[in-house]
Coordinates of N, CA and C in Angstrom, one line a residue:
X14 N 18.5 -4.7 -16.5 CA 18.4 -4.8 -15.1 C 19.3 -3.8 -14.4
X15 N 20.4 -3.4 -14.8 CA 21.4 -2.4 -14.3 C 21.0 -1.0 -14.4
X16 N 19.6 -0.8 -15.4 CA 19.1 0.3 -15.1 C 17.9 0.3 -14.1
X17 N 17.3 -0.6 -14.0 CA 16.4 -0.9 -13.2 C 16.8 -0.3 -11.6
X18 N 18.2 -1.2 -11.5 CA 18.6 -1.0 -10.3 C 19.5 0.2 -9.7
X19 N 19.8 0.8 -11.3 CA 20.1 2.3 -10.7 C 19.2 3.7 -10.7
X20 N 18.0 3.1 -11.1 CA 16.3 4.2 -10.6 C 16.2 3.9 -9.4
X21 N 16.3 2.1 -8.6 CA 15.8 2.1 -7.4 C 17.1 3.0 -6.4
X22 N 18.1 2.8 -6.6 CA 19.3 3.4 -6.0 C 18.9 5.1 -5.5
X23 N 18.9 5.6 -7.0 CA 18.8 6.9 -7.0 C 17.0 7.2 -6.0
X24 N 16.2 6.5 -5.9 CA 15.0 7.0 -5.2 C 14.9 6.6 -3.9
X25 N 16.0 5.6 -3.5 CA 16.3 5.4 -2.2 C 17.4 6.4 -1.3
X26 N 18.1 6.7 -2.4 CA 18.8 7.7 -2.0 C 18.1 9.2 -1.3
X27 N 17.4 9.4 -2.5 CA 16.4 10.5 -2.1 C 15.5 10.6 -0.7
X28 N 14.9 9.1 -0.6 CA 14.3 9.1 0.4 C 14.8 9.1 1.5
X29 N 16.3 8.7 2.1 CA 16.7 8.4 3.1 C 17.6 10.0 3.3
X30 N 17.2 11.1 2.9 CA 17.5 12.0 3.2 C 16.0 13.0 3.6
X31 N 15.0 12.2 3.2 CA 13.7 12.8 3.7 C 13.3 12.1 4.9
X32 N 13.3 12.6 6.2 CA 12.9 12.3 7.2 C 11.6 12.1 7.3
X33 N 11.1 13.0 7.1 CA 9.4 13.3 6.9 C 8.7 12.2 6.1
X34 N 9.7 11.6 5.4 CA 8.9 10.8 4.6 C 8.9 9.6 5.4
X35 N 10.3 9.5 5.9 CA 10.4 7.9 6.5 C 9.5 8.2 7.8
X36 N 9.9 9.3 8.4 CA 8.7 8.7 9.6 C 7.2 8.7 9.9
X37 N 6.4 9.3 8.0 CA 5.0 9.0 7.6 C 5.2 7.3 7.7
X38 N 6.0 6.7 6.7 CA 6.1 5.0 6.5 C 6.0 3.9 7.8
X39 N 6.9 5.0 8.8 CA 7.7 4.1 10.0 C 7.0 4.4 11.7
X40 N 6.8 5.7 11.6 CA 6.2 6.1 12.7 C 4.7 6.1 13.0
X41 N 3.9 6.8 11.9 CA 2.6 6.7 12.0 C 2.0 6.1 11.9
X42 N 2.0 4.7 10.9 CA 1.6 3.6 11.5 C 1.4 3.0 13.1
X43 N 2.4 2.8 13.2 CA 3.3 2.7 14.8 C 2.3 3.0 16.0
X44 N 2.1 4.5 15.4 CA 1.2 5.6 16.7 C 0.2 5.5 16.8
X45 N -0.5 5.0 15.5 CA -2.1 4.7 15.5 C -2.4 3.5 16.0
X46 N -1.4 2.7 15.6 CA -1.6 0.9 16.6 C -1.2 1.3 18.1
X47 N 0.0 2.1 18.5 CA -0.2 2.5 20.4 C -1.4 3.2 20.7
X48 N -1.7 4.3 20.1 CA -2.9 4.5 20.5 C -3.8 3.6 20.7
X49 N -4.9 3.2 19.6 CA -6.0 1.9 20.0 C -5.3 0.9 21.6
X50 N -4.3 0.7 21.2 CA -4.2 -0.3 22.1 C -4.1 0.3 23.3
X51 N -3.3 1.4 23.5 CA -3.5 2.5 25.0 C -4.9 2.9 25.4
X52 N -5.8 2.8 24.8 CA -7.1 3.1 24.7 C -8.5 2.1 24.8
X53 N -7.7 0.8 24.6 CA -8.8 0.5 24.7 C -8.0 -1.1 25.2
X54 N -7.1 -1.0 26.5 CA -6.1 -2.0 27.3 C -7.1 -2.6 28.0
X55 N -6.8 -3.5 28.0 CA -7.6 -4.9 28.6 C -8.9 -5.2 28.4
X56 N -9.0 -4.9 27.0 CA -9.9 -5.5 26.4 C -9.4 -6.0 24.8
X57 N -10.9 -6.8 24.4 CA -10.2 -7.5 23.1 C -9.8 -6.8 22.0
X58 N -10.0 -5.4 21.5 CA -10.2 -4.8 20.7 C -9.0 -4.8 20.0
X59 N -7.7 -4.4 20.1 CA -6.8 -4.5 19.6 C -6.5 -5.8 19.0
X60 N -6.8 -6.6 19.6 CA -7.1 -8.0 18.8 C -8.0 -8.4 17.5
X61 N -9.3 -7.9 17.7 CA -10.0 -7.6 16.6 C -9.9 -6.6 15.8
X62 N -9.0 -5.4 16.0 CA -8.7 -4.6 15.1 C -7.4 -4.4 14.8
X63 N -7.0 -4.9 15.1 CA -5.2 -5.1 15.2 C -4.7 -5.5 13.7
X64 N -5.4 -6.5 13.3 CA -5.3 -7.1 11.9 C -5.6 -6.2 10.6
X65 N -6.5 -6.0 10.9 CA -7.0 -4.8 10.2 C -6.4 -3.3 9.9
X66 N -5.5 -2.9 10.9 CA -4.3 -1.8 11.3 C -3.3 -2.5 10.1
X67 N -3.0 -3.2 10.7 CA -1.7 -4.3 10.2 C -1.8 -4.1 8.5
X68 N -3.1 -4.6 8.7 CA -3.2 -4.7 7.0 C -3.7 -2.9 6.0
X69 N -4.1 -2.3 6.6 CA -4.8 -1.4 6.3 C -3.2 0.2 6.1
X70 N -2.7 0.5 7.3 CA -2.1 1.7 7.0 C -0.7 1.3 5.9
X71 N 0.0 -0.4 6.1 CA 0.9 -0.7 5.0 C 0.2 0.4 3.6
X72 N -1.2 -0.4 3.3 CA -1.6 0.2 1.7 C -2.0 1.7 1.7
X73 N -2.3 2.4 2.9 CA -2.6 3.6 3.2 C -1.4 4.4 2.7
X74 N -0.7 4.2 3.5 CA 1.0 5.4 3.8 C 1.6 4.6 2.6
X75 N 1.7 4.0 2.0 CA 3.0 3.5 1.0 C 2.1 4.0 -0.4
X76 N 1.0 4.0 -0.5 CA -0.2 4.7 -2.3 C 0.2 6.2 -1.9
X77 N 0.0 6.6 -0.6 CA 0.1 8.2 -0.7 C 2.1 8.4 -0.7
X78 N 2.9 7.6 -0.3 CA 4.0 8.5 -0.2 C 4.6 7.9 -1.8
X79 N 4.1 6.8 -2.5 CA 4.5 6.5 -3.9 C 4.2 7.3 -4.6
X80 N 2.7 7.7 -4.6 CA 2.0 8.6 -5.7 C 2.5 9.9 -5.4
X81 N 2.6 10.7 -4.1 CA 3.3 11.4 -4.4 C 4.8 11.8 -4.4
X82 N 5.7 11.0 -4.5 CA 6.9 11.4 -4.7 C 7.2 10.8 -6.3
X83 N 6.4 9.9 -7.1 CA 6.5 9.7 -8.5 C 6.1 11.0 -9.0
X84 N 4.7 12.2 -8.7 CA 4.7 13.2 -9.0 C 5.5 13.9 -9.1
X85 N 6.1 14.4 -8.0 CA 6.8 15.5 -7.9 C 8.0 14.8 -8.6
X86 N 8.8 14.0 -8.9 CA 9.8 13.7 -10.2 C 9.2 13.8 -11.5
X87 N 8.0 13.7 -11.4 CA 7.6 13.9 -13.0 C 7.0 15.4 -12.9
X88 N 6.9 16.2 -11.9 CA 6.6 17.4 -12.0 C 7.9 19.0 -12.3
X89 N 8.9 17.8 -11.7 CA 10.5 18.7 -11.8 C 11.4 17.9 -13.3
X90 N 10.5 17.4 -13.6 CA 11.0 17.2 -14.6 C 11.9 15.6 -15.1
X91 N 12.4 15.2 -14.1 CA 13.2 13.9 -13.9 C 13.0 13.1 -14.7
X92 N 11.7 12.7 -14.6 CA 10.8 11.3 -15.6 C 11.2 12.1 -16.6
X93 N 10.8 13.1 -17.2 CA 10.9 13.4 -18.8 C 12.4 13.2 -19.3
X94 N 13.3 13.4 -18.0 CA 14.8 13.7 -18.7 C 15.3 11.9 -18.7
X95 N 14.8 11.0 -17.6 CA 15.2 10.1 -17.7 C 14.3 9.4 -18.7
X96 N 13.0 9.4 -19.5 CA 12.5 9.0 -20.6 C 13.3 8.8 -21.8
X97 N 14.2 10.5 -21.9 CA 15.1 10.3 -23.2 C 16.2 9.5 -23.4
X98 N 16.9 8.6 -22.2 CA 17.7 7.9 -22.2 C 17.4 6.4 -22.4
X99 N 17.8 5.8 -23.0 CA 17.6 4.0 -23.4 C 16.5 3.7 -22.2
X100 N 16.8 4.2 -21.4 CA 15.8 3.1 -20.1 C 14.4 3.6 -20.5
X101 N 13.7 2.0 -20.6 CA 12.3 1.7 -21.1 C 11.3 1.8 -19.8
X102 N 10.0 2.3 -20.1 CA 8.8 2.4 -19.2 C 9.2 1.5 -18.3
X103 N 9.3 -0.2 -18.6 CA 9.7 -1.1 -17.5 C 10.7 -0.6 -16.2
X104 N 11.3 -0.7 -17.1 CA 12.5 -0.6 -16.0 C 12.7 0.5 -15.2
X105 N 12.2 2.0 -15.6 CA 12.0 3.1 -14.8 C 10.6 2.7 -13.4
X106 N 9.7 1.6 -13.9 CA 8.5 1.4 -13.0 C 9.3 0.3 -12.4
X107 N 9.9 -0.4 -13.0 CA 10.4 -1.6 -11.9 C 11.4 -1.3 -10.6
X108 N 12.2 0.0 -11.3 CA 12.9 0.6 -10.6 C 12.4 1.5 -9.2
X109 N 11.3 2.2 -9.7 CA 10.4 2.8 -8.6 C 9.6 1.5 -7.6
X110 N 9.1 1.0 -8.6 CA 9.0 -0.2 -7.6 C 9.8 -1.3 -6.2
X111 N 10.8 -1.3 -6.8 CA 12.0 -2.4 -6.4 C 12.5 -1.1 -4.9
X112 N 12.2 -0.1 -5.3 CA 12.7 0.9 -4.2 C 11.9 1.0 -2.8
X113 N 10.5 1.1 -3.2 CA 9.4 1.3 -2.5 C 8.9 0.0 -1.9
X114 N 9.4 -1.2 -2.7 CA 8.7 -2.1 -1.8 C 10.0 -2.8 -0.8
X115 N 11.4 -2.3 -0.7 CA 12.2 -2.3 0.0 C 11.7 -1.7 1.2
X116 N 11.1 -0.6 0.9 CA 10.4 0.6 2.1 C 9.6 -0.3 2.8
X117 N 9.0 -1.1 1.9 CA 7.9 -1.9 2.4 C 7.9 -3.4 3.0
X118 N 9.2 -3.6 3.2 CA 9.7 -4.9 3.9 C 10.0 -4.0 5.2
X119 N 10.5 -3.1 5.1 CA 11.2 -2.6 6.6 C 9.6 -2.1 7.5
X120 N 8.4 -1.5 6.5 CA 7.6 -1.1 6.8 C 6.9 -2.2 7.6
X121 N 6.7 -3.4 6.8 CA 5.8 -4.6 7.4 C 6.2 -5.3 8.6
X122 N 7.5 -5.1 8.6 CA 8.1 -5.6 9.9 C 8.1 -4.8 11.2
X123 N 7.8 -3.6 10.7 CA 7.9 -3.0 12.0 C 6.8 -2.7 12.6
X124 N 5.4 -2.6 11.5 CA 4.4 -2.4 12.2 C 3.8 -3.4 12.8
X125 N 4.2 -5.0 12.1 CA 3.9 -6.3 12.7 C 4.3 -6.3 14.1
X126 N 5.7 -6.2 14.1 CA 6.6 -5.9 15.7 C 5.8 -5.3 16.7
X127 N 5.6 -3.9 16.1 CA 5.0 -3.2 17.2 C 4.0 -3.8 17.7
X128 N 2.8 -4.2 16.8 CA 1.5 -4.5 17.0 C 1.8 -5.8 18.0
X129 N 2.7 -6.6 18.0 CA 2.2 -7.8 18.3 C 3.3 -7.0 20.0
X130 N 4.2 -6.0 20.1 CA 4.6 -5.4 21.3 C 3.4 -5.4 22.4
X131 N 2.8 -4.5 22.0 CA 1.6 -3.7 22.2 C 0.8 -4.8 22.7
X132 N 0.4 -5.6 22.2 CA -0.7 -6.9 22.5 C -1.3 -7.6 21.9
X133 N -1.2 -7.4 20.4 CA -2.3 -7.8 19.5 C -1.7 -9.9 19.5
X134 N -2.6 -10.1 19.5 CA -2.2 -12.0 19.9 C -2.6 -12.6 18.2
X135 N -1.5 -13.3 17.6 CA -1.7 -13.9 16.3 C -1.5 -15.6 16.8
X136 N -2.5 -16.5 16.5 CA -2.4 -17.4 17.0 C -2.1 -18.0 15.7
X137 N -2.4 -17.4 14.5 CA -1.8 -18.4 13.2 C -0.3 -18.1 13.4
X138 N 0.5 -18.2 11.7 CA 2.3 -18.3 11.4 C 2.1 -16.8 11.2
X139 N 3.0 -16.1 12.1 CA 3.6 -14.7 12.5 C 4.3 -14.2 11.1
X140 N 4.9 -15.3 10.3 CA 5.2 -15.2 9.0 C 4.6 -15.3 8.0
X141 N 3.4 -16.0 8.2 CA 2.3 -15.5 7.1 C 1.7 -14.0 7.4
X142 N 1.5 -13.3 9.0 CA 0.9 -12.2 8.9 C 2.1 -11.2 8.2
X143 N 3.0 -11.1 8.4 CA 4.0 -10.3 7.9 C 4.2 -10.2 6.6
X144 N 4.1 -11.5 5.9 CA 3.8 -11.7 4.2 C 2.6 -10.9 3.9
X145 N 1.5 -10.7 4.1 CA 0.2 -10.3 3.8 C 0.2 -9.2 4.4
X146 N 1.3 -8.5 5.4 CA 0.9 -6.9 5.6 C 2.1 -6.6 4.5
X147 N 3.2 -7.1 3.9 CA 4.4 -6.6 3.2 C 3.5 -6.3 1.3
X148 N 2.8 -7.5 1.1 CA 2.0 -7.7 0.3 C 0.8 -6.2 -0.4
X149 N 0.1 -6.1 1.5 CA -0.7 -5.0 1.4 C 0.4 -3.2 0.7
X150 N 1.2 -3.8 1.7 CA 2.4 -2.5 1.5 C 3.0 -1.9 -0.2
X151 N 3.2 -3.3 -0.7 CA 3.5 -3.6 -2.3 C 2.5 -3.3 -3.4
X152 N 1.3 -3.7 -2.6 CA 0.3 -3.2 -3.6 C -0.1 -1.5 -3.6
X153 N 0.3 -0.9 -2.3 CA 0.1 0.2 -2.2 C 1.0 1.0 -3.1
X154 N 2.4 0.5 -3.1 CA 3.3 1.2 -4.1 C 2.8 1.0 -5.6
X155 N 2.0 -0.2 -5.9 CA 2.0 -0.3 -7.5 C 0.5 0.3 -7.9
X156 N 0.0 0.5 -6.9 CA -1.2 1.8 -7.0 C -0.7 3.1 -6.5
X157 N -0.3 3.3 -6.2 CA 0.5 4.6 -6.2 C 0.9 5.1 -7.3
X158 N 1.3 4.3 -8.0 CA 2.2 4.3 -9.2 C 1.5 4.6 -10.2
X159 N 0.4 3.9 -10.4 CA -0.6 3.8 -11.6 C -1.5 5.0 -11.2
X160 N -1.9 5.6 -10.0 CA -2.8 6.9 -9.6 C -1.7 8.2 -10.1
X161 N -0.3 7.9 -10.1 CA 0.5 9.1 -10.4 C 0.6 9.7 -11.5
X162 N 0.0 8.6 -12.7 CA 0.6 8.5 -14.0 C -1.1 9.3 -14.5
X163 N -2.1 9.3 -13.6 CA -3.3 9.7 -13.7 C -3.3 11.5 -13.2
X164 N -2.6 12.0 -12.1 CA -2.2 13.1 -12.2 C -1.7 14.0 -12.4
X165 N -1.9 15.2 -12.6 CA -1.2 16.5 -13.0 C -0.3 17.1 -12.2
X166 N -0.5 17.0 -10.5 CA 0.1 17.9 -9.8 C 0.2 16.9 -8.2
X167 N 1.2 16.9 -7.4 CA 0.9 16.6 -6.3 C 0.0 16.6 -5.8
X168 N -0.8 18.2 -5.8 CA -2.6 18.0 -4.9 C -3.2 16.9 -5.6
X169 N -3.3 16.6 -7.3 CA -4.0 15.7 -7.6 C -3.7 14.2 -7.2
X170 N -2.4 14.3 -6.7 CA -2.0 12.7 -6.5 C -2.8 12.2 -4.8
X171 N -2.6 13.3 -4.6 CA -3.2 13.1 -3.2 C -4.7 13.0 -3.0
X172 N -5.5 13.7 -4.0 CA -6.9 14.0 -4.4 C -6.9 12.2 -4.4
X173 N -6.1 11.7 -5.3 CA -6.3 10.1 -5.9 C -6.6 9.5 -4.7
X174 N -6.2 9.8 -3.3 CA -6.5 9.2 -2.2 C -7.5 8.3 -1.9
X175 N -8.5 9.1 -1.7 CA -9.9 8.8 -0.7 C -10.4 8.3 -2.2
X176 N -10.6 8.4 -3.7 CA -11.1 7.3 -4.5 C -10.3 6.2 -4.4
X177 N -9.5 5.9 -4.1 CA -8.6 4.7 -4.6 C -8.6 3.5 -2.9
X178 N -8.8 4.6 -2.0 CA -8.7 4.0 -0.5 C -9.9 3.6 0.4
X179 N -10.6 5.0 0.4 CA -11.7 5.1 0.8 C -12.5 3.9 0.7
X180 N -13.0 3.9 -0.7 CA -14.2 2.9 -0.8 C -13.8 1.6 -0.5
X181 N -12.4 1.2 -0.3 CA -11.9 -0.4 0.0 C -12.0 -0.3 0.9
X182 N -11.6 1.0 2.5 CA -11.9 0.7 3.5 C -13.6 0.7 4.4
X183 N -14.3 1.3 3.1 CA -15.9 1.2 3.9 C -16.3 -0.2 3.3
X184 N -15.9 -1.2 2.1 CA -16.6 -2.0 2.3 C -15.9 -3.5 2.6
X185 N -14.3 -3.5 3.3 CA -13.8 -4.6 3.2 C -14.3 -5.1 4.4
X186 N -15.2 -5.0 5.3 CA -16.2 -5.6 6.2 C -15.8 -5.4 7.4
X187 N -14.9 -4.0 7.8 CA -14.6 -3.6 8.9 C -15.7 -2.9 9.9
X188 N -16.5 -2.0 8.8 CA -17.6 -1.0 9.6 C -18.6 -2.4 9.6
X189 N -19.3 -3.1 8.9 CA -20.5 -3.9 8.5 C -20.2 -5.3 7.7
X190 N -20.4 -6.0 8.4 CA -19.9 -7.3 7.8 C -20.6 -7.6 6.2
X191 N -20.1 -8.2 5.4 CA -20.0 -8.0 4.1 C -21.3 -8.8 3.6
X192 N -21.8 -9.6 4.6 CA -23.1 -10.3 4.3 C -24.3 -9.8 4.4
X193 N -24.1 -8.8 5.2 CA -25.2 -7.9 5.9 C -25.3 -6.5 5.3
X194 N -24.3 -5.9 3.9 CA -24.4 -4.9 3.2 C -25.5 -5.3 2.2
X195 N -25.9 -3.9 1.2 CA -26.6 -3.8 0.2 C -26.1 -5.1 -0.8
X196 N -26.8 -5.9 -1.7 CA -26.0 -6.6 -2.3 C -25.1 -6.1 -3.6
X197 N -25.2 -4.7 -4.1 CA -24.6 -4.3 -5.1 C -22.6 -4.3 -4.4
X198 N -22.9 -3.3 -3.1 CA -22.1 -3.2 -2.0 C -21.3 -4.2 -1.7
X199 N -22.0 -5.6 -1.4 CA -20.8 -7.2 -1.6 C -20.3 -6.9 -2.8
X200 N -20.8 -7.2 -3.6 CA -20.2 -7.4 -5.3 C -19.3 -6.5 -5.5
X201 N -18.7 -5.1 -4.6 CA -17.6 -4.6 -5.3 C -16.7 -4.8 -3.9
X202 N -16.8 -5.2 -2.8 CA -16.2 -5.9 -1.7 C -15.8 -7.0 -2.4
X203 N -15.8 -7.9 -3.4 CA -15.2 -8.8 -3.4 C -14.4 -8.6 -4.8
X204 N -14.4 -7.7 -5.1 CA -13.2 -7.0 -6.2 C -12.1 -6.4 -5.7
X205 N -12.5 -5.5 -4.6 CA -11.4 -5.1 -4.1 C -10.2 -5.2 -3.4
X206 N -9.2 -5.2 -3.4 CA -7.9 -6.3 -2.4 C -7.7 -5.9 -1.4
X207 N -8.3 -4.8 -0.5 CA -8.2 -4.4 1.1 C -9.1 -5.8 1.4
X208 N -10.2 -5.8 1.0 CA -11.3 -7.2 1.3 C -10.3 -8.3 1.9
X209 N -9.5 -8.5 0.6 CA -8.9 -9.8 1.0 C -7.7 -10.0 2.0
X210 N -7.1 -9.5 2.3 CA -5.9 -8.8 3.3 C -6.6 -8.6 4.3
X211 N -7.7 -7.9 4.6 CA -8.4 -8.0 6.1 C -9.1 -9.6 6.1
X212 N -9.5 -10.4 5.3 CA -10.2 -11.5 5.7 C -8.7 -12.2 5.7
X213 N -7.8 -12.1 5.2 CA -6.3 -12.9 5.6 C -6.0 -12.6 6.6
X214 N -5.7 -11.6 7.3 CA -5.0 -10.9 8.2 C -5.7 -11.6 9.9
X215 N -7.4 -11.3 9.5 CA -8.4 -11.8 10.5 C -8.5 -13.2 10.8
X216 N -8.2 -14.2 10.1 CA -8.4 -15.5 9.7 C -6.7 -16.0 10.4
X217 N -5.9 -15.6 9.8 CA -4.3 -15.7 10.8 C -4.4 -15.2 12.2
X218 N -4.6 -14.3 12.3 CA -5.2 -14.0 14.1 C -6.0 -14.9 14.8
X219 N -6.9 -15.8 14.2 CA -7.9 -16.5 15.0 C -6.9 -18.2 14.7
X220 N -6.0 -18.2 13.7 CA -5.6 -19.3 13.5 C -5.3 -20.2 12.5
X221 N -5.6 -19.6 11.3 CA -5.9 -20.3 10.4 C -4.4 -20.6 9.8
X222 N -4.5 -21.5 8.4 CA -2.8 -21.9 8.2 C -2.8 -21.2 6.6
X223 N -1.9 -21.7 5.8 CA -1.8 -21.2 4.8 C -3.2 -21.8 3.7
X224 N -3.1 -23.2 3.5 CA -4.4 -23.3 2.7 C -5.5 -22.3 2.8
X225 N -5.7 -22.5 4.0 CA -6.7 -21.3 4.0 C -6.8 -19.6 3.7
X226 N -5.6 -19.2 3.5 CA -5.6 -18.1 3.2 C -4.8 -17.7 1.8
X227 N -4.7 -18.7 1.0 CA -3.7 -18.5 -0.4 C -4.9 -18.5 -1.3
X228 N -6.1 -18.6 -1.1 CA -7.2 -17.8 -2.5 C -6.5 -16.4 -2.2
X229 N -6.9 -15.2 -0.6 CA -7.3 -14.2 -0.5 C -5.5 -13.6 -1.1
X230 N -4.7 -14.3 -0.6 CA -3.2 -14.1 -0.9 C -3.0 -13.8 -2.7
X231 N -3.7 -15.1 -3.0 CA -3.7 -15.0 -4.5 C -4.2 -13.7 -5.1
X232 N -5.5 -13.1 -4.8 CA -6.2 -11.8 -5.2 C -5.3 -10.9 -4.9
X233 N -5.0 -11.1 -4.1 CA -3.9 -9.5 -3.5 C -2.5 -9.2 -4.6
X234 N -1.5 -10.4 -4.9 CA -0.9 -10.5 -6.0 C -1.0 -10.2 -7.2
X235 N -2.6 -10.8 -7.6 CA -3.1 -10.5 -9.5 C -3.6 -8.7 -9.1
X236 N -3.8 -8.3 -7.9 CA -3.7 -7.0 -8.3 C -2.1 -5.9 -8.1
X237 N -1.8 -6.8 -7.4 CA 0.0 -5.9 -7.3 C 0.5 -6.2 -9.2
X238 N 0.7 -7.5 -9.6 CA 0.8 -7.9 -11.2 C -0.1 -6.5 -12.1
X239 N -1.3 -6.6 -11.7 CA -2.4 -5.6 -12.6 C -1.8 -4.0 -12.2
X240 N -1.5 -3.6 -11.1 CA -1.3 -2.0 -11.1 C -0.6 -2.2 -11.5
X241 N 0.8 -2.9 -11.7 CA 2.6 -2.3 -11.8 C 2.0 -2.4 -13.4
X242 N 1.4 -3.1 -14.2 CA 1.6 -2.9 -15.5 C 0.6 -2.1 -15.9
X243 N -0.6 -2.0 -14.9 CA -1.3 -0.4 -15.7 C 0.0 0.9 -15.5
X244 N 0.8 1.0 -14.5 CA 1.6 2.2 -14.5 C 2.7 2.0 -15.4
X245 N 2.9 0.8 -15.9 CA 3.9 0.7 -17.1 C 2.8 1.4 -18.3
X246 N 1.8 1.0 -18.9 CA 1.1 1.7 -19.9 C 0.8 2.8 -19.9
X247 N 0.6 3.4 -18.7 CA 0.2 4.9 -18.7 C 1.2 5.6 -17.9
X248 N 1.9 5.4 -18.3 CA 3.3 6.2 -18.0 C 4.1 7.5 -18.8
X249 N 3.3 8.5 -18.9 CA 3.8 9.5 -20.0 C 5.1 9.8 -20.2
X250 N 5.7 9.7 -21.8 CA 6.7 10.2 -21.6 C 7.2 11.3 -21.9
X251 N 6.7 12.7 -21.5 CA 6.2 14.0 -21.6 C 5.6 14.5 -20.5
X252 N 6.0 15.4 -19.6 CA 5.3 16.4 -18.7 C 4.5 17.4 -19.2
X253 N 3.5 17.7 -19.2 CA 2.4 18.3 -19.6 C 2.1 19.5 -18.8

């Protein structure tokens, strides 16, 4: 545990001297939810897309600033020097972890705040939306994690992008409702955990309570559980 918690130390450390990084996590979010809602004021829109925001840039900005700043430690070398020391695959990934989803508590709260500043109306528990955007945010770090351990170089971490994001945001039923796609098209909408985080996020906005949203909750978890230990197994201990 004491090493665990001195990887997360040391990569929090790092980050809070990268500005650029905190105000990808903190700000841009932020600007994309004032925008829409500057844009399209006094109407419902922000309301129907608000959820979706909420849920969507958490797993966006937390896979891209995870995957790439696991790269570039394993690209300078770090991961290989801290490999040779007692600390096991776990605890170096739990450590990356435990760092990033700290990021990701500060993250969910603030884009929640904003959004609901701005106008976005949550008529369900304001604490279940905040669990399910923090959620979204956590799974983004433990796919990040596991896309990192898949590339060679920064550009490739970032390449990992648009496969790993993309196709969750064309079919989680934002562009085209999920009943109304190709049926091959549902069938991998209901594998993927953006799906379920937008149908939670949407479903808390109109009202709903927790019964109702602890399947889509559930899904979202067995994939945070599934990436952190695919990045435990494919975690090289060697820079190539």
């Amino acid at each position: 545990m004491s090493l665990t918690l001195a990887t997360a130390d040391r990569v929090l450390a790092q980050l809070r001297h990268d500005h650029r990084t905190v105000a990808l996590i903190l700000v841009l979010p932020c600007l994309i939810v004032g925008l829409v809602a500057w844009m399209f004021n006094g109407t419902p829109v922000l309301d129907q897309f608000g959820p979706v925001l909420v849920g969507f840039f958490p797993l966006f900005v937390m896979f891209l600033v995870t995957s790439v700043t696991t790269q570039r430690e394993r690209s300078s070398g770090t991961l290989e020097r801290l490999m040779t020391t007692p600390m096991r695959k776990g605890d170096l990934v739990a450590g990356y972890a435990m760092a990033f989803g700290g990021l990701a508590v500060v993250q969910a709260f603030v884009v929640v705040g904003f959004a609901l500043l701005v106008g976005m109306d949550v008529a369900g528990s304001l604490g279940l939306v905040v669990v399910v955007a923090l959620l979204d945010a956590v799974l983004g770090c433990t796919l990040g994690l596991a896309a990192s351990a898949v590339a060679r170089t920064e550009f490739q971490a970032v390449q990992m992008m648009p496969l790993v994001i993309i196709p969750q945001l064309i079919t989680c039923g934002v562009l085209m409702p999920r009943d109304e796609m190709p049926q091959v098209l549902e069938w991998i909408s209901r594998v993927l955990p953006l799906t379920y985080a937008v149908e939670a996020l949407q479903q808390l906005a109109a009202g709903a309570t927790w019964t109702d949203v602890r399947g889509a909750v559930g899904v979202i978890v067995l994939w945070i559980v599934g990436a952190a230990l695919l990045g435990v197994l494919t975690l090289r201990r060697r820079t190539e």
